[in-house]
Coordinates of C-alpha atoms and ligand atoms in Angstrom, one line a residue:
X91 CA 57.4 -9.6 1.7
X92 CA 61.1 -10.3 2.6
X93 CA 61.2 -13.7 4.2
X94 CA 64.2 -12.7 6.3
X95 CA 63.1 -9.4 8.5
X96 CA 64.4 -8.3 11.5
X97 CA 62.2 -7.5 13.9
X98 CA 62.3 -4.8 15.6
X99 CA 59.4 -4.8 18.0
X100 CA 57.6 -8.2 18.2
X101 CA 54.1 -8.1 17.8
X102 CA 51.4 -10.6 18.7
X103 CA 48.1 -9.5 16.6
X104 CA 44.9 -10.9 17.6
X105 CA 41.9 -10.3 15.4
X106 CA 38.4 -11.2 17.1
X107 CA 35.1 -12.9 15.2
X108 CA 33.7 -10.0 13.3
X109 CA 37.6 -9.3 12.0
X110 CA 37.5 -12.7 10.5
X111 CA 33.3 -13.2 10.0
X112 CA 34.2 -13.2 6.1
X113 CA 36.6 -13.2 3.5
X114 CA 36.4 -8.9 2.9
X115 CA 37.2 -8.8 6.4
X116 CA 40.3 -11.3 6.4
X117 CA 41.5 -9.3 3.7
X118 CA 41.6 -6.2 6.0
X119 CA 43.3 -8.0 8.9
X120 CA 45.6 -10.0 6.5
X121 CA 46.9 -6.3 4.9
X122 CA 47.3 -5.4 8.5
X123 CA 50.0 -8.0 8.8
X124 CA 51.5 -7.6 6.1
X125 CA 52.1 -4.0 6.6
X126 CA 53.7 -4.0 9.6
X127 CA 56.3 -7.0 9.7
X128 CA 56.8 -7.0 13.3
X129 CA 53.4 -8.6 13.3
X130 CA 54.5 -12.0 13.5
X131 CA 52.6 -14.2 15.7
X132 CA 48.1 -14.0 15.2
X133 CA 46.0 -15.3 17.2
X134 CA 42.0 -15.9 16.0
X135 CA 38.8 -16.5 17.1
X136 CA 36.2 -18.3 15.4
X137 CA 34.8 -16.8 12.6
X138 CA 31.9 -14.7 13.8
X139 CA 28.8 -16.7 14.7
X140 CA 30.2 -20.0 14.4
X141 CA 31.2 -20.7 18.3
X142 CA 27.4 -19.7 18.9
X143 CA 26.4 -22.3 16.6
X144 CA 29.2 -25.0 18.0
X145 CA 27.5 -24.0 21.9
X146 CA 24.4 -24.7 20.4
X147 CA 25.3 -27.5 18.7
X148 CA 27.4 -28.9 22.2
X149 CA 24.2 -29.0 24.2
X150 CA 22.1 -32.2 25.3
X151 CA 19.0 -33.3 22.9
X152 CA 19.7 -31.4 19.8
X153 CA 18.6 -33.0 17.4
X154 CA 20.0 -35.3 14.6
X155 CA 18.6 -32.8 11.5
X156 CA 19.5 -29.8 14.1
X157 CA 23.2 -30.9 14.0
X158 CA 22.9 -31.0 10.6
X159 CA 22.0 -27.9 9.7
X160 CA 24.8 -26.3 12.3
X161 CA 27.4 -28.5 10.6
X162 CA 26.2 -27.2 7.0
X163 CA 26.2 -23.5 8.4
X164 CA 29.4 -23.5 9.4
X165 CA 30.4 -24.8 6.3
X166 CA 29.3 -22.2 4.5
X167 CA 30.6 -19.7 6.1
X168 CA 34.4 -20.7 5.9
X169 CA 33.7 -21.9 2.1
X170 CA 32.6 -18.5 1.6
X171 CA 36.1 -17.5 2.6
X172 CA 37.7 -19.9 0.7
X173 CA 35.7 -19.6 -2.8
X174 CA 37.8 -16.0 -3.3
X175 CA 41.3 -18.0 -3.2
X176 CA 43.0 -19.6 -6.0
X177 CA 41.0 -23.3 -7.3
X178 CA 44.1 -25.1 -6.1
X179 CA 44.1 -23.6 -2.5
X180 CA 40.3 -23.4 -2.0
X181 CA 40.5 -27.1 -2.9
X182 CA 42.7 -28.8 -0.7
X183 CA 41.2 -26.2 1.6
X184 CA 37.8 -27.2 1.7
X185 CA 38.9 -30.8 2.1
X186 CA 40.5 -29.7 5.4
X187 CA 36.8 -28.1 6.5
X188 CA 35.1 -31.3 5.4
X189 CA 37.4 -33.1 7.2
X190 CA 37.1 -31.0 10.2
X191 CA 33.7 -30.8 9.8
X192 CA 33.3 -34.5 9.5
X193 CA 34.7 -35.0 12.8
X194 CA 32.7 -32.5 14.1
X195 CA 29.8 -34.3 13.1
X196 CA 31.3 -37.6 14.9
X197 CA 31.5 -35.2 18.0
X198 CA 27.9 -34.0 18.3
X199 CA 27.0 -37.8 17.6
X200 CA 28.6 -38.4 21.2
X201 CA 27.7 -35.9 22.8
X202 CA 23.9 -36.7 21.9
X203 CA 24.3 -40.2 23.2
X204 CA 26.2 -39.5 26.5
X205 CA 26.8 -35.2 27.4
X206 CA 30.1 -34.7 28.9
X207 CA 31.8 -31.3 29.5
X208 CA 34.8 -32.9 27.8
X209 CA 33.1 -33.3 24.2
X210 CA 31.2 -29.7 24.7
X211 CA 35.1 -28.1 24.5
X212 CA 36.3 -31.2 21.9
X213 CA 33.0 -29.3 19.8
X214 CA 33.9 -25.7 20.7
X215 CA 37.3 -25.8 19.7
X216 CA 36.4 -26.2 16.3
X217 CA 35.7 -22.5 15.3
X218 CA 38.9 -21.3 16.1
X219 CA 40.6 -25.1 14.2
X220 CA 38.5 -23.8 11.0
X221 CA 39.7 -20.2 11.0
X222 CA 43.2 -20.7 12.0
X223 CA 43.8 -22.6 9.0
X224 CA 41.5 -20.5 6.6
X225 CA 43.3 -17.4 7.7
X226 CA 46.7 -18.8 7.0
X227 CA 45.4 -19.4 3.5
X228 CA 44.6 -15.6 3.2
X229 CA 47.5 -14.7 4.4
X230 CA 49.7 -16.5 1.9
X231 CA 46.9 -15.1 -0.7
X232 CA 48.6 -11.8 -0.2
X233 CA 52.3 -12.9 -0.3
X234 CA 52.9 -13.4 3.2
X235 CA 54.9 -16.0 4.1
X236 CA 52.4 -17.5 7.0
X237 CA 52.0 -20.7 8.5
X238 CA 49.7 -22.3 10.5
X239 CA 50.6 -23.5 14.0
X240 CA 48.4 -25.7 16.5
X241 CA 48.3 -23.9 19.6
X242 CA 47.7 -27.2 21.6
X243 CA 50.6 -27.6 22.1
X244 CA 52.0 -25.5 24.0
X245 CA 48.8 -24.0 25.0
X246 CA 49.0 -26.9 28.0
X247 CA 46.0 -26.3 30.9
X248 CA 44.5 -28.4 33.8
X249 CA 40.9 -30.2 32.7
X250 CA 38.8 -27.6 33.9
X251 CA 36.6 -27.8 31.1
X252 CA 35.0 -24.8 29.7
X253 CA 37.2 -22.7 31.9
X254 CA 40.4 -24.6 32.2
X255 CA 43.8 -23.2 33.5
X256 CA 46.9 -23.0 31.5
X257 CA 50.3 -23.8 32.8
X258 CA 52.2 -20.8 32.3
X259 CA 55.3 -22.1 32.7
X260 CA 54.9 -24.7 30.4
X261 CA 53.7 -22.8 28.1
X262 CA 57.1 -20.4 28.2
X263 CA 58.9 -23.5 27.6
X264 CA 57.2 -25.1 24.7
X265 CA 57.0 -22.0 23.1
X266 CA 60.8 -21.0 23.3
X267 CA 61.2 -24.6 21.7
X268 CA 58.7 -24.8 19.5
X269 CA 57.1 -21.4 18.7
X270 CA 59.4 -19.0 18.8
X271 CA 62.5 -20.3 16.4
X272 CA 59.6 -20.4 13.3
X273 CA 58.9 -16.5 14.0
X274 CA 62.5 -14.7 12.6
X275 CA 61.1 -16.3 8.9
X276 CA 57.3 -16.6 9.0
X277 CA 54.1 -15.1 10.4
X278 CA 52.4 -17.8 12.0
X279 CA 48.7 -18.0 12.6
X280 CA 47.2 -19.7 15.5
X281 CA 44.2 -20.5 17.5
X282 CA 42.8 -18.4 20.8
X283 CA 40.1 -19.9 23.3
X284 CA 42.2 -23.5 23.1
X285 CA 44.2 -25.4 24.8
X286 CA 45.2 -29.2 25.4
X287 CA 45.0 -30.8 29.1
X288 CA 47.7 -33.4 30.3
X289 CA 46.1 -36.2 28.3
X290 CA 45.9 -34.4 25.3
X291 CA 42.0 -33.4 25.5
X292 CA 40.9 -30.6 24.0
X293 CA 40.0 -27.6 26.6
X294 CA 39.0 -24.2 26.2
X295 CA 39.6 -21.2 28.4
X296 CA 35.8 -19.7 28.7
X297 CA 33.8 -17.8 26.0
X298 CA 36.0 -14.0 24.5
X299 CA 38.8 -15.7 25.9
X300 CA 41.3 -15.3 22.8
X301 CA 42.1 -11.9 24.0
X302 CA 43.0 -13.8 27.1
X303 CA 45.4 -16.7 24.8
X304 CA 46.8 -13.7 23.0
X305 CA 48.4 -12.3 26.3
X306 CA 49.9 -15.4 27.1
X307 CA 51.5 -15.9 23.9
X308 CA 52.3 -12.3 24.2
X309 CA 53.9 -13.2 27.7
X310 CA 55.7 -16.6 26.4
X311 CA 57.5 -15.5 23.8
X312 CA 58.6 -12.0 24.8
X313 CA 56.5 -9.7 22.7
X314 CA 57.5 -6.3 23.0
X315 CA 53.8 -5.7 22.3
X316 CA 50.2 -6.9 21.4
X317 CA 47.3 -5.6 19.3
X318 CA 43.8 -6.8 19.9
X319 CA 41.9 -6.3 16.2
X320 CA 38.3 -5.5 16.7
X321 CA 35.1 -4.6 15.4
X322 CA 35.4 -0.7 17.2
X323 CA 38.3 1.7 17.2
X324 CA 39.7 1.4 21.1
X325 CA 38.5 1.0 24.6
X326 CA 35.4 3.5 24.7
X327 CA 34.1 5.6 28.0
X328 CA 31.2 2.9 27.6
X329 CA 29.7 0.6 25.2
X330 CA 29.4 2.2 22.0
X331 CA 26.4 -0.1 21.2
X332 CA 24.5 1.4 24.1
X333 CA 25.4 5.1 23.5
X334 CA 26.7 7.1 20.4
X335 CA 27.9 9.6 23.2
X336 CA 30.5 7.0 24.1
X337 CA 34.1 8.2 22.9
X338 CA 37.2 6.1 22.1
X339 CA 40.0 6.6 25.0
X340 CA 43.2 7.5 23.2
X341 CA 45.2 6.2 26.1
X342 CA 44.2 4.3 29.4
X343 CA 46.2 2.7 32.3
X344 CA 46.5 -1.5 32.7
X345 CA 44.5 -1.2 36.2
X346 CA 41.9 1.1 34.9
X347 CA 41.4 -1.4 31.7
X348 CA 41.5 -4.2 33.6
X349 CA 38.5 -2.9 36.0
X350 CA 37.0 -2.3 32.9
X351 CA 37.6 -5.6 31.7
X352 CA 36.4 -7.1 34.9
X353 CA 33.2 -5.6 35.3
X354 CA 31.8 -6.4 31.7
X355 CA 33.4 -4.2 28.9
X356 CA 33.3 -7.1 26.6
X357 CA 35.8 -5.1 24.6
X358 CA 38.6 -7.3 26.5
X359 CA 37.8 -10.8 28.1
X360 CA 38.6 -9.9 31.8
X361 CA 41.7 -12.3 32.3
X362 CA 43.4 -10.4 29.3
X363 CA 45.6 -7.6 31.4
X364 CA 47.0 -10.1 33.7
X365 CA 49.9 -11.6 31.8
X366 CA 50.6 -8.1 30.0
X367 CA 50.4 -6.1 33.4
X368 CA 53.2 -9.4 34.7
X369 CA 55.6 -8.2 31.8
X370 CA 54.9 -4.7 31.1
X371 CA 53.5 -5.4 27.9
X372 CA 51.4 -2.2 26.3
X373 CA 48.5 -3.5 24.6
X374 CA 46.7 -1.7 21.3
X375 CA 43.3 -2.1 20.6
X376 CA 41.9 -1.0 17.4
X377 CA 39.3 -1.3 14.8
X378 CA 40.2 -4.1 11.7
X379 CA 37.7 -2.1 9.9
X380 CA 39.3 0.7 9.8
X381 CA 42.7 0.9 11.1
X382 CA 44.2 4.0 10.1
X383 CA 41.5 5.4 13.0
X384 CA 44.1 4.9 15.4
X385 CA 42.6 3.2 18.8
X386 CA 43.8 2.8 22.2
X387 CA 46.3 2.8 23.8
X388 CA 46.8 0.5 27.4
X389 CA 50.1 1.1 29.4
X390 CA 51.5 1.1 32.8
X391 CA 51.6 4.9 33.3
X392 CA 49.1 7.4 31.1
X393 CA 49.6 11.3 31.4
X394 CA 46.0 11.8 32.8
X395 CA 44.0 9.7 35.8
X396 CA 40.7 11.2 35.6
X397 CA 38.0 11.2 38.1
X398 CA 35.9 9.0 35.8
X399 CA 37.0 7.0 33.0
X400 CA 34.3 4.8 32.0
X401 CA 31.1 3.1 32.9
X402 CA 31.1 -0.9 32.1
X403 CA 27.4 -2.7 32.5
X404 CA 27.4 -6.9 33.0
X405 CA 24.1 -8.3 32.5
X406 CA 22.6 -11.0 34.4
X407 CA 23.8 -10.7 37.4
X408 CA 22.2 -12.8 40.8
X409 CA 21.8 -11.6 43.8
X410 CA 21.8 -14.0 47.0
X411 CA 20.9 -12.4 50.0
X412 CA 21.5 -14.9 53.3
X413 CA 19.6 -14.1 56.7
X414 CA 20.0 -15.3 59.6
X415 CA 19.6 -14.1 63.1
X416 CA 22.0 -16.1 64.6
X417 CA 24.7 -13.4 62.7
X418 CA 23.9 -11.1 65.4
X419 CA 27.2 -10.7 67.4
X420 CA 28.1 -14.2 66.3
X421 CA 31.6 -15.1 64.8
X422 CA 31.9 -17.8 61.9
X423 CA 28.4 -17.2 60.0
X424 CA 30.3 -15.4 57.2
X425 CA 32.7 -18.4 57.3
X426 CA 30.1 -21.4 56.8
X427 CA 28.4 -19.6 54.2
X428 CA 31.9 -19.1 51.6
X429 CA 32.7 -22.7 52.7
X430 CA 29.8 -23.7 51.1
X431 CA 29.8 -21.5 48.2
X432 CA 33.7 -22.5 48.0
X433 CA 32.7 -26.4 48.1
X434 CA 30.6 -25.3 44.4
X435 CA 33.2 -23.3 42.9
X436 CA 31.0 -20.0 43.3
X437 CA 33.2 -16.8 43.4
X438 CA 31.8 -13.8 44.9
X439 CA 31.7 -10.9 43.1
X440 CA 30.2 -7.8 45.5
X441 CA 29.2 -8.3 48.6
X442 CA 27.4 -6.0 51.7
X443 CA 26.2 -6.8 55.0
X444 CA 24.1 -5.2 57.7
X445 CA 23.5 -6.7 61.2
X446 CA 21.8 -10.1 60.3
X447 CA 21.8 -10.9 56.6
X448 CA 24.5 -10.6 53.8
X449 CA 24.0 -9.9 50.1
X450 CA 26.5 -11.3 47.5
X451 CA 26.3 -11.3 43.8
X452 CA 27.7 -13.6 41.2
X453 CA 28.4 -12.8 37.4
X454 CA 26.7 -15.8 35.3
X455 CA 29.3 -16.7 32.3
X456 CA 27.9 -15.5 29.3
X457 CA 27.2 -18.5 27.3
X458 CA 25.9 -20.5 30.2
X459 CA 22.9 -22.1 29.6
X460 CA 21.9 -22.8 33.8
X461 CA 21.7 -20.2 36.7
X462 CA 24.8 -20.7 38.9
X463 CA 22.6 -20.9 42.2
X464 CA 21.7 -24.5 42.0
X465 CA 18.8 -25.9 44.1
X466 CA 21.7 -28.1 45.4
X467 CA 24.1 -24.7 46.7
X468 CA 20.3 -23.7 48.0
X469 CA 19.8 -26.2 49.9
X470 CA 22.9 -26.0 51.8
X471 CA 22.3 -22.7 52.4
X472 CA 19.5 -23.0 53.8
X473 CA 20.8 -25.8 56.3
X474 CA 22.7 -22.1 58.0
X475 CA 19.9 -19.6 57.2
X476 CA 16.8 -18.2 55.2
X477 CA 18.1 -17.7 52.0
X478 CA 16.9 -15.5 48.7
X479 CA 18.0 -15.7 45.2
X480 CA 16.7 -12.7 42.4
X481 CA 17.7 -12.9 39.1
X482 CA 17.4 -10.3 36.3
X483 CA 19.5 -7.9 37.8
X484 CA 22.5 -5.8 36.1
X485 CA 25.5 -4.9 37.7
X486 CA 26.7 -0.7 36.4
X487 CA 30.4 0.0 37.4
X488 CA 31.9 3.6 37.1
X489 CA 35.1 3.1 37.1
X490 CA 37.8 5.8 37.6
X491 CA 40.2 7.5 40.1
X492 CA 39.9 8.4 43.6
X493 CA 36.7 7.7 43.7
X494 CA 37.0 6.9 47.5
X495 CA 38.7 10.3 48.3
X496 CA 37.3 13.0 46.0
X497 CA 34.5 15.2 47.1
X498 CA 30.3 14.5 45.7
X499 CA 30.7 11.5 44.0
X500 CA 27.5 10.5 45.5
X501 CA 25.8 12.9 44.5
X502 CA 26.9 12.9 40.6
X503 CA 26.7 9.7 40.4
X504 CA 22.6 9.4 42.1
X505 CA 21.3 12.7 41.6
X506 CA 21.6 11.7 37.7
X507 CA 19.5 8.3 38.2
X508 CA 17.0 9.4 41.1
X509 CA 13.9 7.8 39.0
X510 CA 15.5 4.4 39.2
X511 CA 15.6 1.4 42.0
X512 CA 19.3 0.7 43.3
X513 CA 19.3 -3.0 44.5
X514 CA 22.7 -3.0 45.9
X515 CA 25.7 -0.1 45.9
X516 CA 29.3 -1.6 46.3
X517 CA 31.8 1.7 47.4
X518 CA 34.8 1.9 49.6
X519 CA 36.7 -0.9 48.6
X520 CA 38.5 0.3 45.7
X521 CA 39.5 3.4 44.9
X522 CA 39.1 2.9 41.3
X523 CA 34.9 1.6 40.8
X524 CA 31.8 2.4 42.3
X525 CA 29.3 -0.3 41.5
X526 CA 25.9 -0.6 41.8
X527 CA 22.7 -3.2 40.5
X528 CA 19.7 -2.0 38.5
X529 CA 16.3 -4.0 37.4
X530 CA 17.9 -5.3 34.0
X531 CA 14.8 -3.3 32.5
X532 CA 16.9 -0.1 33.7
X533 CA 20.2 -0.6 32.6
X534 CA 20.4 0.9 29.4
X535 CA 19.2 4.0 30.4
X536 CA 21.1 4.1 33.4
X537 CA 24.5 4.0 31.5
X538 CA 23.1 6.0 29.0
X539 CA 22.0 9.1 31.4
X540 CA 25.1 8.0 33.6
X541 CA 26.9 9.0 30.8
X542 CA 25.9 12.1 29.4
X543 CA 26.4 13.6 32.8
X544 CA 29.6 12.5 33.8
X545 CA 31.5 12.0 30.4
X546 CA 29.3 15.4 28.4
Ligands
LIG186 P1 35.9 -9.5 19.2 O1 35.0 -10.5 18.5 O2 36.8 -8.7 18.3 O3 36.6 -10.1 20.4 P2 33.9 -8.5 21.0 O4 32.5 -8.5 20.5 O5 34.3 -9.5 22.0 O6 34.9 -8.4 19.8 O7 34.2 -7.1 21.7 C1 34.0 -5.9 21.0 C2 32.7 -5.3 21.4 O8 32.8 -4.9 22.8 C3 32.3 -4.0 20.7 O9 31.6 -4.2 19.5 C4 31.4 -3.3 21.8 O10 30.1 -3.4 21.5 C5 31.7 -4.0 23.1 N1 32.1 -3.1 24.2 C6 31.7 -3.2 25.4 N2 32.2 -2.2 26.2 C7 33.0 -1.5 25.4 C8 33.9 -0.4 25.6 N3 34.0 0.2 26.8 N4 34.6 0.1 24.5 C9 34.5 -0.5 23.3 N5 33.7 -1.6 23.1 C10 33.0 -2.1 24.1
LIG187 N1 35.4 -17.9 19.7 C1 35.3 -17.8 21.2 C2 34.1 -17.1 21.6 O1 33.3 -16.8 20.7 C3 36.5 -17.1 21.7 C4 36.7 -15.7 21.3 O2 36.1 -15.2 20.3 O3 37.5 -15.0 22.0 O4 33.8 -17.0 22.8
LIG188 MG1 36.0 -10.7 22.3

């Protein structure tokens, strides 16, 4: 590959955990760069499996042979990667990984002796550290001239740990300085999910959030546009793991993706539209696996806004339902609840009411290990009113267009599911979902009838 190319349309590339699970598949996503040279910037996630190991391996009273065994399995998968390299390469390679891995070790050791949300990101972080510098390697396997860059630091956040915030602005800045003069010569290969706080801790930005780091870089350093490399080709009208009926969208507006996004389509962590939507940045998603298949397409304007465009399903949803009868043509009840659930950090997610109590659910992080609703946020609840919490509950969004004006949407939407007990509906607010929660039992089904009667 010519060192010197002009590029002509800057591309940031991000290939998720099954598009770098082995060393077949960071072949793929390598030949993917090199064939288009305004790929320049690449952002990975860990190599499949292994941040599920490193949660795993972050949480209190695992044991000492437990850590051991993550530590070795994540080992072997990276040196699974890097036995198909040259000897030399592989070598110094795998010293990095022990290395790495050594410190990893040392990491687990404290956090088994005193648990602190700062060592559980310090131990995530590590995934994306391994496969950064692994699929540099790859890269430069093929003749590409690639380099490996540390994300941290540019990537700069508050110490929210586990969900932390990153300072836009800074980040714009570092990268003109320090990211973007290295991309006219080289592709370089960096790390999603990370980022460094102000005293140089390690903290990440919550679990599928690559996509998320991706758009930011995207945003910093003026990419004309980004590609998020994945394990299926495009945004699909639901998940194609719960349906074969489910079709790849060829082309799909930012707000109707982001809705998506937001109401569980783990295609795209839901953060991920924000900073492309700020600059008008389209976004591709495609399959790694096959990428001649085309994929999807995500822009400001698409030629057609159909009634519905997709049904997303988030699992484990709660429901809190608050009662009180001193709601009854009282002011400020409303307002003492979300000042409590403010005090905890607990956003709301849908909400109804009726003439004494109020139902509000909350999404649960996937990857958390701890329901949401403490007994602590109970028990200041209940100082104000009775209070109910139900778990096991799955929230189904059909998200389209003009949902709140066209004609029968009820009806299509309910006649379909009639067998099946709906916990809460959410309509009116937006024009662009109606949202509804099903026994967790149900959900499946309901998507998958959902489906073949609106999408058949
Ligand atoms: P990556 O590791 O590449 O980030 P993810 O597993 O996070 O990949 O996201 C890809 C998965 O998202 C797909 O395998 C698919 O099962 C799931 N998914 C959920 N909803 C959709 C959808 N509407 N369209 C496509 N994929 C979806
Ligand atoms: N490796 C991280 C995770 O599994 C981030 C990502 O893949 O986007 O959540
Ligand atoms: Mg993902």
């Amino acid at each position: 590959m010519n060192l010197v190319q002009s590029i002509s349309s800057l591309t940031v590339a991000k290939f998720g955990g099954t598009s770098v699970a082995d060393f077949q598949a960071m072949l793929r996503c390598a030949n993917i760069i090199k064939n288009d040279t305004n790929n320049r910037l690449v952002v990975v996630s860990a190599s499949a499996g292994v941040t599920n190991y490193l949660v795993r391996l972050s949480q209190e009273n695992v044991a000492v042979d437990e850590q051991k065994d993550i530590v070795e399995n994540i080992r072997t998968i990276q040196v699974n990667i890097t036995q198909h390299l040259a000897k030399d390469v592989a070598s110094e390679l795998n010293q990095e990984i022990n290395s790495l891995l050594d410190e990893l070790t040392q990491q687990a050791l404290t956090q088994s002796l005193q648990f602190s949300r700062k060592t559980t990101d310090a131990i995530l972080a590590f995934g994306e550290q391994l496969s950064s510098r692994v699929f540099t390697q790859v890269l430069q396997s093929i003749n590409v001239a690639a380099e490996y860059f540390n994300v941290q630091q540019v990537m700069k956040t508050n110490s929210l740990y586990g969900k932390a915030v990153v300072d836009i602005k800074l980040l714009a800045t570092q990268s003109a300085q320090l990211l973007v003069p290295k991309l006219h010569d080289k592709v370089i290969v960096t790390q999603g999910f990370i980022g460094q706080d102000s005293q140089g801790h390690t903290t990440t930005l919550g679990r599928g959030g690559s996509d998320y780091s991706a758009a930011l870089l995207a945003e910093a350093i003026n990419a004309d546009n980004l590609s998020i490399w994945t394990d299926v080709e495009g945004i699909f009208t639901t998940d194609p793991r719960i349906t074969d009926q489910a079709r790849a969208i060829k082309e799909i507006s930012f707000g109707e993706a982001a809705e998506m996004a937001t109401f569980g389509a783990k295609i795209l962590h839901p953060a991920t539209l924000i900073p492309a939507m700020r600059c008008n940045i389209p976004v591709f998603v495609g399959s790694s696996k096959e990428p001649e298949k085309g994929g999807t397409q995500i822009k400001q304007k698409v030629d057609s806004n159909p009634t519905y465009r997709s049904i997303a399903l988030r699992r484990e949803q709660t429901l809190v339902t608050v009662k009180s009868p001193a709601m009854l043509h009282a002011s400020g009840f409303l307002a003492k609840v979300f000042t409590v659930l403010a005090k905890h950090d607990l956003s709301v997610d849908l909400i109804t009411t009726s003439e004494i109590s109020v139902a509000l659910t909350f999404d649960n992080p996937s990857g958390s290990t701890q329901s949401l609703i403490t007994n602590a946020v109970v028990t200041e609840l209940e100082q104000l009113c009775e209070v109910s919490v139900e778990h096991g509950l799955s929230l189904v969004a059909v998200i389209g267009n003009g949902l709140t004006s066209a004609k029968g949407i009820g009806q299509s939407i309910f006649q379909t599911i009639n067998d099946i007990n709906i916990r809460l509906i959410c309509h009116g607010a937006s024009a662009n979902n109606i949202c509804f929660l099903v026994a967790e039992a149900d959900a499946n089904s309901v998507v998958e009838k959902l489906h073949n009667s609106l999408f058949s």
